[in-house]
Amino acid sequence: MKNVIILAWRNIWRNKKRTIITVLSVLFSVFLALIMRSLQLGTYGQMIDSSVKLSTGYMQIHEKGYWEKKSINKLVSNPQEVINTLSKKGDIEYVVPRLEVFSLAASDSLSKGVAITGVDPSQENRFNGLGDKVVQGEFLKENSEGILIAKGLSSYLKLGINDTLVMIGQGYHGINAVGKYAIEGIIKHANPKLNKMAVYMTIPVMQTFIGAPNHLSALLVTPKNPKTLEALRANLEKDLGEEFEVMTWKDMLPEVVQTIESDNMGGIIMLVILYMVVGFGIFGTVMMMTMERIKEFGVLVAVGMKKIKIELMLFFEILMMTVLGLFLGIALAFPIVFYYHKNPIKLSGDFSSSMEEMGLEAILPFALDSSSFLAQGVVILLISIFCLTYPFYTIGKLKIVKALKG
Amino acid sequence: MENSIIKIQGLKKVYNPDTIPVFALNGINLEIEEGEFIAIVGPSGSGKSTLLNMIGGLDSPSEGSVEIGGIKIDELDSKKLIDFRLKNIGFVFQDYSLLPVLTAKENVAFVMQLQGQADQKCNKRAEELLTAVGLQERMNNRPAKLSGGQQQRVAVARALASKPKFILADEPTANLDSKSTSDLLDIMLQLNKEEKITFIFSTHDQRVIDKARRVVWVVDGKIDKDERK
């Protein structure tokens, strides 16, 4: 085996220019693929993170059937029991409780439909930094009796700090939900829709408003590792039973999933084209390496070298060239990916504004994902193996006498 | 013949048997004894290279058999045949056919390594063989740095490396000048005399024919004359 490897290594340097061109083609394709893929995955990660923090969280637990109609009559009636179950799970970072309803809000002469969210101020702030979005007044405290409203809503209703907002809506099990609340703070949401209709109050105040003490509409679960979300879901479904529905952000934000999937498909098509070009390049090299050495293979078989050893030698030759290109490509791409993972590219101008309007941070982060690097290795290896079919077939069918005639 | 290492009986090789048959070999019967220095001679297309290929197990006969050391090699499958060649037959090709990426010593040791011998043993024997063919000073040179004659001597050393029963040399002097041819033949004759190594040549080189102790004339795929000197 050692001799076959030595022979393979020397063979690839028989035609230095060809080997260098092949290695460089692999290097650049791996480099480009890694940069493209890291940027793409980083952007998806940021999109998911922003969407998740802005609205649903990574995972929510509701009373069975809540999400479909978001009915106020399908609330979690024993949230503490659920929280106790969740607290026993080692793979959960923290849980954020929420109670969400729609209502009509009115000032002296104006009214508007609003989305009210009952929150635990400290947990909500930990989850999405809601407190940082306060532009006027103060953020909610645990015992606040007042509310926070979005800036767009405050402008529309012409209300400011310490003004009173009246709300009327449907409460739990058909009762009227009516209340008037002092505005403690005004927050600015980047998302224009939210900025026109968001109202926040503490969960106990909200429970009193809708007449559902000790009830919640959702428990937002933040896992320690978002990649294990599906496993965590299966685990929770088993533990919580059929009374509850456990949904991930993918179930709750299908439009984000669709956006990512369609964009991802474009990226994958680009990668396929890139690797097809490289594949043909490698195949060309392999073909030439085989064709010009038919006589040599004939001699080797004649003197007693088994065909499988010749095939092994060619396998090592291709492997050495492609692995060399692969490692050099990774070595070149890694520092760039690492740098932009730690220091994302900051966008400016119109693009930046439009991203901020959508509630996304105007940055282009790179994902530092080992699976992305591993995938390049697997793809290059598969291309190499595919390219070896030609020499393997040729050697398998080799007729010594014909080969010796060259 | 009691000491025959090769027995060829009724050997035929027919190309295009279903359309216009061409008889490359047409009923060859031949026995070769251990220690012979034999030249198979004939004009181009007479069948001498085909006969050598059959003896070396590089090609299969249409009819007849080739028996080496009691084994009918035409009955061996391709994998067993490769093993058989490795252990029993040394080859010297017209164009030397050395591996260009290996040094002279590595080329000689390579065949022994294929046999699974230890590197140290291979290197020692390679050095001995290269010394025997007068290349002790050029052991670490790659083929590109050697003359045609030197390369052919490396090829002879390589053929000897596996301690074969005999060596097949297909027109080994065709690409050599007179001096190189003479040197090479002297080395092979010496090995034949001292080591009792059997050499079988295909050639139409008069210098080889003159040195050979047995000359087999092949014409139109048949043995025309078998002459012992």
XYZ file of C-alpha atoms in Angstrom:
635
model
C 0.000 0.000 0.000
C 2.818 2.394 0.934
C 4.474 1.869 -2.432
C 1.210 2.432 -4.281
C 0.753 5.748 -2.438
C 4.339 6.824 -3.188
C 3.878 5.886 -6.835
C 0.590 7.822 -6.966
C 2.169 10.921 -5.433
C 5.035 10.872 -7.931
C 2.669 10.197 -10.809
C 0.608 13.303 -10.174
C 3.741 15.433 -10.548
C 4.630 13.892 -13.916
C 2.627 16.683 -15.498
C 3.028 19.546 -13.047
C 1.016 22.091 -15.026
C -1.975 19.789 -15.336
C -1.889 18.904 -11.660
C -1.591 22.535 -10.601
C -4.504 23.535 -12.850
C -6.636 20.698 -11.449
C -5.758 21.570 -7.846
C -6.470 25.258 -8.506
C -9.837 24.488 -10.076
C -10.829 22.501 -6.984
C -9.392 25.200 -4.711
C -11.374 28.023 -6.325
C -14.593 26.056 -6.487
C -14.331 25.095 -2.813
C -13.417 28.671 -1.916
C -16.328 30.160 -3.853
C -18.748 27.501 -2.623
C -17.780 28.109 1.004
C -18.013 31.901 0.740
C -21.346 31.704 -1.096
C -22.799 29.104 1.217
C -21.583 30.742 4.437
C -23.064 34.079 3.380
C -26.308 32.416 2.362
C -26.631 30.376 5.553
C -25.595 33.370 7.656
C -28.303 35.488 6.064
C -30.874 32.748 6.645
C -29.743 32.437 10.237
C -30.153 36.146 10.740
C -33.542 36.121 9.000
C -34.724 33.262 11.205
C -33.309 34.855 14.333
C -34.934 38.210 13.598
C -38.283 36.679 12.613
C -38.275 34.393 15.605
C -37.400 37.151 18.069
C -39.818 39.549 16.491
C -42.790 37.264 16.782
C -43.102 33.583 17.501
C -39.936 32.420 19.193
C -38.287 29.156 18.122
C -41.073 27.049 19.572
C -44.442 27.592 21.170
C -46.666 25.462 23.310
C -50.405 26.087 23.097
C -53.617 24.449 24.081
C -54.493 22.006 21.273
C -56.160 23.859 18.365
C -55.217 27.394 19.492
C -52.938 28.306 16.570
C -55.431 27.593 13.798
C -58.078 30.122 14.905
C -56.183 31.862 17.713
C -59.371 31.576 19.757
C -59.341 33.254 23.150
C -61.266 30.260 24.446
C -58.355 27.914 23.807
C -55.911 29.070 26.433
C -53.454 27.070 28.497
C -55.288 26.736 31.789
C -52.486 25.194 33.841
C -49.346 27.068 32.689
C -47.395 26.403 35.873
C -47.630 22.646 35.355
C -46.330 23.055 31.819
C -43.517 25.328 33.012
C -42.600 22.734 35.646
C -42.369 20.054 32.934
C -40.269 22.338 30.749
C -37.930 23.262 33.592
C -36.884 19.611 33.826
C -35.594 19.648 30.239
C -31.882 20.246 30.067
C -31.943 21.389 26.449
C -34.214 24.394 27.097
C -32.525 27.746 27.697
C -35.571 29.609 29.011
C -39.339 29.940 28.624
C -41.246 33.146 27.859
C -44.974 33.254 28.756
C -47.414 35.243 26.628
C -51.093 36.025 26.527
C -52.196 37.511 23.225
C -55.564 38.904 22.142
C -56.956 41.353 19.622
C -59.055 44.264 20.786
C -60.381 47.680 19.855
C -58.466 50.622 21.332
C -59.815 54.123 21.546
C -58.726 57.615 22.524
C -61.083 60.600 22.774
C -62.180 60.614 19.182
C -60.263 57.848 17.415
C -60.246 54.055 17.568
C -58.149 51.274 16.068
C -57.806 47.506 16.169
C -54.778 46.492 18.210
C -52.844 43.360 19.108
C -52.347 43.202 22.845
C -49.602 41.041 24.250
C -49.464 40.189 27.912
C -45.821 39.703 28.818
C -43.485 38.911 31.663
C -41.376 42.087 31.292
C -38.030 40.618 32.358
C -38.380 37.424 30.321
C -39.677 39.272 27.259
C -36.802 41.727 27.479
C -34.354 38.847 27.715
C -35.935 37.215 24.697
C -36.213 40.109 22.252
C -34.837 43.211 23.987
C -38.256 44.838 24.016
C -37.076 47.279 26.687
C -34.457 48.644 24.309
C -37.165 49.703 21.885
C -38.720 52.163 24.368
C -38.392 55.643 22.875
C -40.474 57.521 25.410
C -41.471 56.809 28.999
C -40.467 53.586 30.730
C -40.528 49.872 30.078
C -42.995 47.750 32.024
C -42.151 46.521 35.496
C -43.391 43.305 37.078
C -46.138 45.164 38.937
C -46.994 47.733 36.260
C -50.684 48.480 35.906
C -50.192 50.548 32.788
C -49.291 49.682 29.212
C -46.725 50.192 26.460
C -47.927 51.160 23.017
C -46.162 51.299 19.688
C -45.109 54.696 18.339
C -47.193 54.445 15.182
C -50.284 53.694 17.237
C -49.591 56.543 19.643
C -49.265 58.950 16.704
C -52.493 57.716 15.153
C -54.457 57.945 18.388
C -52.660 61.185 19.332
C -51.761 59.852 22.759
C -48.651 60.334 24.851
C -47.160 59.264 28.151
C -49.649 59.146 31.052
C -52.584 59.489 28.636
C -55.293 56.845 28.953
C -56.129 54.235 26.357
C -59.502 52.532 26.476
C -59.791 49.019 25.186
C -62.791 46.879 24.500
C -62.930 43.373 23.158
C -63.993 39.820 23.699
C -62.890 38.180 26.933
C -62.539 34.576 27.959
C -65.606 32.427 27.259
C -67.631 35.291 25.791
C -67.400 37.869 28.555
C -66.771 41.493 27.701
C -63.208 42.655 28.093
C -63.144 46.337 28.914
C -60.458 48.414 30.535
C -58.676 51.753 30.555
C -54.940 51.930 30.997
C -52.380 54.632 31.462
C -49.595 54.697 28.873
C -46.267 54.149 30.667
C -44.066 53.946 27.638
C -43.908 54.201 23.862
C -41.839 51.775 21.844
C -40.700 51.897 18.261
C -40.937 48.696 16.272
C -38.903 48.450 13.070
C -41.702 46.387 11.543
C -44.278 48.953 10.294
C -47.240 46.624 10.837
C -46.326 46.022 14.459
C -45.570 49.694 14.946
C -49.171 50.554 14.101
C -50.951 48.042 16.333
C -48.808 46.691 19.199
C -49.845 47.115 22.810
C -48.049 45.462 25.753
C -49.126 44.959 29.350
C -48.094 42.576 32.097
C -49.649 39.125 32.113
C -51.649 39.615 35.368
C -53.162 42.865 34.039
C -53.996 41.107 30.773
C -55.543 38.141 32.605
C -57.758 40.536 34.543
C -58.674 42.369 31.320
C -59.965 39.237 29.568
C -61.220 37.552 32.718
C -58.911 34.578 32.544
C -56.782 34.510 35.674
C -53.911 32.074 35.521
C -54.310 31.492 31.764
C -51.804 31.927 28.963
C -52.099 31.666 25.215
C -48.546 30.511 24.597
C -45.285 29.501 26.182
C -42.308 30.420 23.994
C -39.503 27.945 24.324
C -35.922 28.973 23.533
C -33.732 25.895 23.084
C -30.065 25.825 23.980
C -29.273 24.633 20.463
C -31.776 25.659 17.766
C -30.482 22.811 15.582
C -32.045 20.257 17.927
C -35.469 21.837 17.660
C -37.185 18.865 16.027
C -35.870 16.431 18.609
C -36.989 18.761 21.392
C -40.433 19.047 19.825
C -40.827 15.269 19.674
C -39.674 15.013 23.265
C -42.104 17.688 24.478
C -45.029 16.267 22.525
C -44.425 12.969 24.255
C -44.181 14.531 27.720
C -47.003 17.056 27.453
C -49.538 14.756 25.859
C -52.306 15.391 23.351
C -53.817 18.260 25.314
C -51.179 20.593 23.907
C -49.734 21.490 20.529
C -46.009 22.026 20.190
C -45.120 24.141 17.167
C -41.786 25.283 15.804
C -41.157 28.556 14.006
C -41.315 26.598 10.756
C -44.955 25.739 11.437
C -45.809 29.247 12.573
C -43.864 31.262 10.007
C -44.354 29.365 6.725
C -43.653 32.507 4.689
C -40.127 32.686 6.164
C -39.597 29.003 5.408
C -40.771 29.525 1.821
C -38.542 32.558 1.324
C -35.521 30.649 2.601
C -36.340 27.520 0.607
C -36.738 29.361 -2.678
C -33.567 31.387 -2.142
C -31.715 28.296 -0.964
C -32.725 26.434 -4.110
C -31.172 29.210 -6.194
C -27.978 28.905 -4.168
C -27.898 25.138 -4.558
C -28.391 25.430 -8.338
C -25.414 27.812 -8.436
C -23.343 25.315 -6.449
C -24.389 22.464 -8.738
C -23.305 24.498 -11.787
C -20.014 25.364 -10.082
C -19.313 21.752 -9.182
C -20.363 20.510 -12.612
C -17.730 22.771 -14.150
C -15.140 21.479 -11.683
C -16.336 17.914 -12.199
C -15.777 18.159 -15.947
C -12.336 19.645 -15.271
C -11.381 16.749 -13.015
C -12.894 14.258 -15.431
C -10.823 15.729 -18.258
C -7.663 15.329 -16.192
C -8.578 11.762 -15.222
C -9.341 10.902 -18.825
C -6.007 12.248 -20.044
C -4.149 10.556 -17.203
C -5.733 7.276 -18.259
C -5.501 7.556 -22.027
C -1.827 8.536 -22.103
C -0.854 5.700 -19.751
C -2.672 2.749 -21.322
C 0.628 1.210 -22.425
C 2.091 1.704 -18.946
C -0.917 -0.029 -17.410
C -0.402 -2.881 -19.871
C 3.238 -3.200 -18.765
C 2.236 -3.120 -15.100
C -0.305 -5.905 -15.570
C 2.201 -7.869 -17.671
C 4.874 -7.751 -14.957
C 2.372 -8.867 -12.348
C 0.584 -5.864 -10.862
C -3.043 -6.657 -10.141
C -5.586 -4.413 -11.847
C -7.121 -3.526 -8.496
C -3.758 -2.089 -7.406
C -3.559 0.028 -10.525
C -7.091 1.251 -9.838
C -6.103 1.979 -6.247
C -3.085 3.932 -7.485
C -5.342 6.042 -9.737
C -7.775 6.516 -6.876
C -4.962 7.922 -4.731
C -3.772 10.129 -7.574
C -7.210 11.727 -7.956
C -7.745 11.826 -4.210
C -4.407 13.575 -3.641
C -5.150 16.252 -6.211
C -8.705 16.896 -5.077
C -7.952 16.732 -1.356
C -5.048 19.122 -1.868
C -7.382 21.535 -3.652
C -10.031 20.985 -0.999
C -7.741 21.760 1.936
C -6.187 24.767 0.215
C -9.692 26.036 -0.624
C -10.801 25.601 2.985
C -7.588 27.194 4.271
C -8.203 30.193 2.032
C -11.918 30.530 2.802
C -11.853 29.828 6.546
C -10.182 33.077 7.720
C -12.572 35.136 5.581
C -15.645 33.235 6.789
C -14.409 33.436 10.378
C -13.727 37.189 10.144
C -17.133 38.023 8.674
C -18.821 35.651 11.097
C -17.386 37.704 13.957
C -17.646 41.041 12.114
C -20.653 40.918 9.762
C -20.677 43.207 6.734
C -22.653 46.353 7.641
C -25.002 47.511 4.933
C -25.799 51.120 4.191
C -28.085 53.149 1.972
C -31.517 52.120 0.702
C -30.881 48.418 1.157
C -30.059 49.001 4.784
C -33.232 51.073 5.298
C -35.465 48.512 3.635
C -34.000 45.724 5.785
C -34.538 47.759 8.916
C -38.106 48.449 7.867
C -38.658 44.720 7.710
C -37.365 44.442 11.233
C -34.050 42.933 10.137
C -30.675 44.185 11.182
C -28.852 45.710 8.194
C -25.923 43.305 8.253
C -24.695 40.372 6.187
C -23.296 37.806 8.603
C -21.359 34.682 7.517
C -22.337 31.367 9.063
C -19.457 29.398 10.548
C -21.012 26.020 10.030
C -18.822 22.908 10.115
C -21.411 20.978 8.106
C -20.899 23.441 5.269
C -17.170 22.656 5.216
C -17.859 18.945 5.523
C -20.335 19.120 2.647
C -17.638 20.500 0.322
C -15.406 17.561 1.238
C -18.165 15.060 0.560
C -19.086 16.702 -2.757
C -15.456 16.770 -3.925
C -15.006 13.153 -2.871
C -18.159 12.110 -4.739
C -17.028 13.978 -7.852
C -13.650 12.224 -7.627
C -15.280 8.829 -7.257
C -17.592 9.548 -10.168
C -14.635 10.630 -12.325
C -12.864 7.371 -11.481
C -15.525 5.325 -13.231
C -13.813 5.962 -16.570
C -10.297 4.707 -15.638
C -11.762 1.851 -13.595
C -13.830 0.742 -16.579
C -10.849 1.152 -18.925
C -8.511 -0.831 -16.676
C -11.140 -3.488 -16.055
C -11.480 -4.028 -19.804
C -7.736 -3.683 -20.485
C -6.323 -6.167 -23.030
C -2.625 -6.445 -22.329
C -1.451 -7.129 -25.866
C -3.480 -4.225 -27.255
C -2.296 -1.967 -24.426
C 1.359 -2.880 -25.007
C 0.991 -1.829 -28.636
C 0.025 1.572 -27.263
C 12.609 -33.532 -23.381
C 12.942 -34.193 -19.712
C 14.033 -30.690 -18.642
C 11.302 -28.825 -20.530
C 9.943 -25.868 -18.637
C 7.689 -24.824 -21.515
C 5.586 -27.210 -23.601
C 3.553 -25.787 -26.454
C 1.162 -28.105 -28.260
C -0.985 -27.414 -31.311
C -1.019 -23.685 -30.604
C -3.251 -21.631 -32.870
C -4.301 -18.023 -32.760
C -6.978 -17.008 -35.222
C -8.244 -13.479 -35.694
C -11.680 -12.870 -37.287
C -12.643 -16.580 -37.078
C -16.210 -15.884 -38.256
C -15.435 -13.660 -41.239
C -12.054 -13.838 -42.927
C -9.878 -15.925 -40.582
C -6.292 -14.771 -40.149
C -3.966 -17.352 -38.632
C -1.355 -15.535 -36.551
C -0.244 -18.913 -35.241
C -1.202 -22.068 -37.040
C -0.295 -25.142 -35.050
C 2.915 -24.481 -33.135
C 4.554 -27.351 -31.252
C 7.593 -26.379 -29.227
C 9.434 -27.411 -26.078
C 11.931 -25.195 -24.309
C 14.367 -26.507 -21.746
C 15.663 -24.808 -18.642
C 18.805 -22.746 -19.294
C 18.230 -22.246 -23.012
C 19.175 -19.048 -24.835
C 16.697 -19.139 -27.637
C 15.783 -16.715 -30.398
C 12.418 -16.865 -32.135
C 13.041 -15.371 -35.512
C 10.909 -14.407 -38.449
C 9.844 -11.573 -40.683
C 7.285 -8.979 -39.583
C 3.839 -10.534 -39.258
C 5.218 -14.063 -39.059
C 3.718 -14.599 -35.597
C 6.835 -14.482 -33.414
C 5.499 -11.739 -31.102
C 2.134 -13.530 -30.883
C 3.969 -16.694 -29.891
C 5.901 -14.801 -27.230
C 2.647 -13.259 -25.924
C 1.127 -16.753 -25.657
C 4.154 -18.067 -23.764
C 3.970 -15.041 -21.444
C 0.255 -15.518 -20.805
C -0.443 -12.069 -22.220
C -2.802 -13.443 -24.850
C -4.998 -16.515 -25.007
C -4.797 -19.147 -27.763
C -7.680 -20.051 -30.051
C -6.570 -23.685 -29.910
C -3.835 -25.748 -28.271
C -2.092 -25.251 -24.962
C 0.894 -23.624 -23.285
C 2.220 -25.552 -20.310
C 4.772 -23.928 -18.002
C 6.265 -25.967 -15.183
C 3.372 -28.401 -15.501
C 0.656 -25.735 -15.413
C -1.524 -25.075 -18.448
C -1.557 -21.295 -18.322
C -4.340 -20.983 -20.917
C -6.651 -22.562 -18.350
C -5.899 -19.985 -15.631
C -8.294 -17.109 -15.057
C -6.969 -13.576 -15.466
C -6.262 -13.004 -11.753
C -4.353 -16.271 -11.360
C -2.517 -15.522 -14.567
C -1.278 -12.177 -13.206
C 0.024 -13.988 -10.117
C 1.568 -16.676 -12.284
C 3.411 -14.124 -14.402
C 4.618 -12.299 -11.310
C 6.165 -15.469 -9.892
C 7.360 -17.236 -13.036
C 8.001 -14.904 -15.946
C 10.295 -11.927 -16.458
C 9.572 -9.492 -19.287
C 11.892 -7.271 -21.294
C 10.130 -4.983 -23.731
C 11.400 -3.428 -26.909
C 10.964 0.128 -25.573
C 12.223 -0.743 -22.047
C 8.870 0.281 -20.450
C 10.327 1.407 -17.148
C 8.214 3.489 -14.792
C 9.424 7.054 -15.408
C 8.739 8.238 -11.838
C 10.908 5.566 -10.223
C 14.698 5.395 -10.097
C 16.556 2.451 -11.632
C 16.751 0.784 -8.225
C 13.078 1.428 -7.457
C 12.067 0.047 -10.866
C 13.902 -3.198 -10.117
C 12.642 -3.399 -6.534
C 9.075 -2.668 -7.653
C 8.444 -6.193 -8.992
C 9.700 -7.742 -5.742
C 7.467 -5.386 -3.778
C 4.537 -6.632 -5.847
C 5.505 -10.105 -4.634
C 5.193 -8.823 -1.082
C 8.869 -8.973 -0.186
C 10.266 -6.685 2.518
C 11.617 -3.326 1.323
C 15.095 -3.959 2.703
C 15.366 -7.279 0.888
C 14.034 -5.745 -2.331
C 16.541 -2.894 -2.195
C 19.460 -5.246 -1.525
C 18.608 -7.504 -4.444
C 17.917 -4.532 -6.709
C 21.406 -3.219 -5.938
C 22.950 -6.639 -6.644
C 21.118 -6.982 -9.945
C 21.964 -3.477 -11.102
C 25.586 -4.134 -10.215
C 25.389 -7.360 -12.224
C 24.214 -5.428 -15.289
C 26.905 -2.794 -14.760
C 24.737 0.039 -13.472
C 26.025 0.362 -9.934
C 26.770 4.040 -10.589
C 23.309 4.854 -11.979
C 21.043 3.202 -9.435
C 19.432 6.405 -8.261
C 18.831 7.847 -11.696
C 15.390 7.943 -13.191
C 14.954 6.443 -16.707
C 14.978 9.871 -18.353
C 18.593 10.287 -17.170
C 19.700 6.953 -18.639
C 20.632 6.039 -22.210
C 18.568 3.498 -24.160
C 21.095 0.770 -23.504
C 21.195 1.549 -19.791
C 17.416 1.557 -19.601
C 17.299 -1.845 -21.288
C 19.809 -3.172 -18.760
C 17.565 -1.886 -15.975
C 14.699 -3.695 -17.701
C 16.744 -6.923 -17.671
C 17.500 -6.437 -13.977
C 13.776 -5.841 -13.350
C 12.906 -9.009 -15.262
C 15.366 -10.956 -13.118
C 14.204 -9.441 -9.849
C 11.319 -11.814 -9.229
C 13.585 -14.883 -9.821
C 11.448 -16.062 -12.744
C 11.606 -19.442 -14.451
C 12.467 -17.670 -17.703
C 12.709 -14.265 -19.313
C 10.769 -13.227 -22.391
C 12.390 -10.462 -24.367
C 10.433 -8.990 -27.260
C 12.922 -7.501 -29.689
C 15.059 -6.146 -26.839
C 17.748 -4.707 -29.078
C 15.530 -3.071 -31.680
C 16.084 0.430 -30.284
C 19.745 0.021 -29.336
C 22.965 0.908 -31.089
C 25.656 -1.718 -31.773
C 27.656 -1.068 -28.622
C 24.598 -1.165 -26.363
C 23.326 -4.286 -28.125
C 26.652 -6.029 -27.678
C 26.866 -5.023 -23.989
C 23.308 -6.154 -23.325
C 23.768 -9.507 -25.053
C 26.999 -10.113 -23.145
C 25.207 -9.470 -19.849
C 22.338 -11.781 -20.767
C 24.686 -14.512 -21.957
C 26.673 -14.239 -18.746
C 23.483 -14.525 -16.650
C 22.418 -17.471 -18.788
C 25.716 -19.254 -18.278
C 26.305 -18.437 -14.628
C 22.752 -18.348 -13.224
C 21.209 -20.828 -15.711
C 18.526 -18.279 -16.514
C 16.427 -19.160 -19.557
C 16.141 -16.372 -22.137
C 13.589 -16.420 -24.948
C 13.849 -13.650 -27.518
C 11.708 -12.645 -30.431
C 13.970 -10.854 -32.849
C 15.061 -10.251 -36.372
C 18.337 -8.726 -35.229
C 21.200 -10.735 -36.705
C 23.424 -9.856 -33.719
C 20.987 -11.626 -31.385
C 20.567 -14.560 -33.782
C 24.342 -14.975 -33.909
C 24.616 -15.177 -30.120
C 21.580 -17.457 -29.614
C 22.286 -21.164 -29.054
C 18.926 -22.181 -30.505
C 17.045 -20.369 -33.253
C 13.410 -21.122 -34.043
C 12.260 -19.769 -37.400
C 8.576 -18.866 -37.579
C 6.968 -18.253 -40.938
C 3.221 -17.718 -41.506
C 2.409 -18.831 -37.986
C 4.257 -22.121 -38.243
C 7.701 -23.272 -37.184
C 9.737 -23.396 -40.335
C 13.044 -24.420 -38.827
C 14.326 -25.234 -35.316
C 18.081 -24.910 -35.311
C 20.374 -25.765 -32.402
C 23.953 -24.505 -32.529
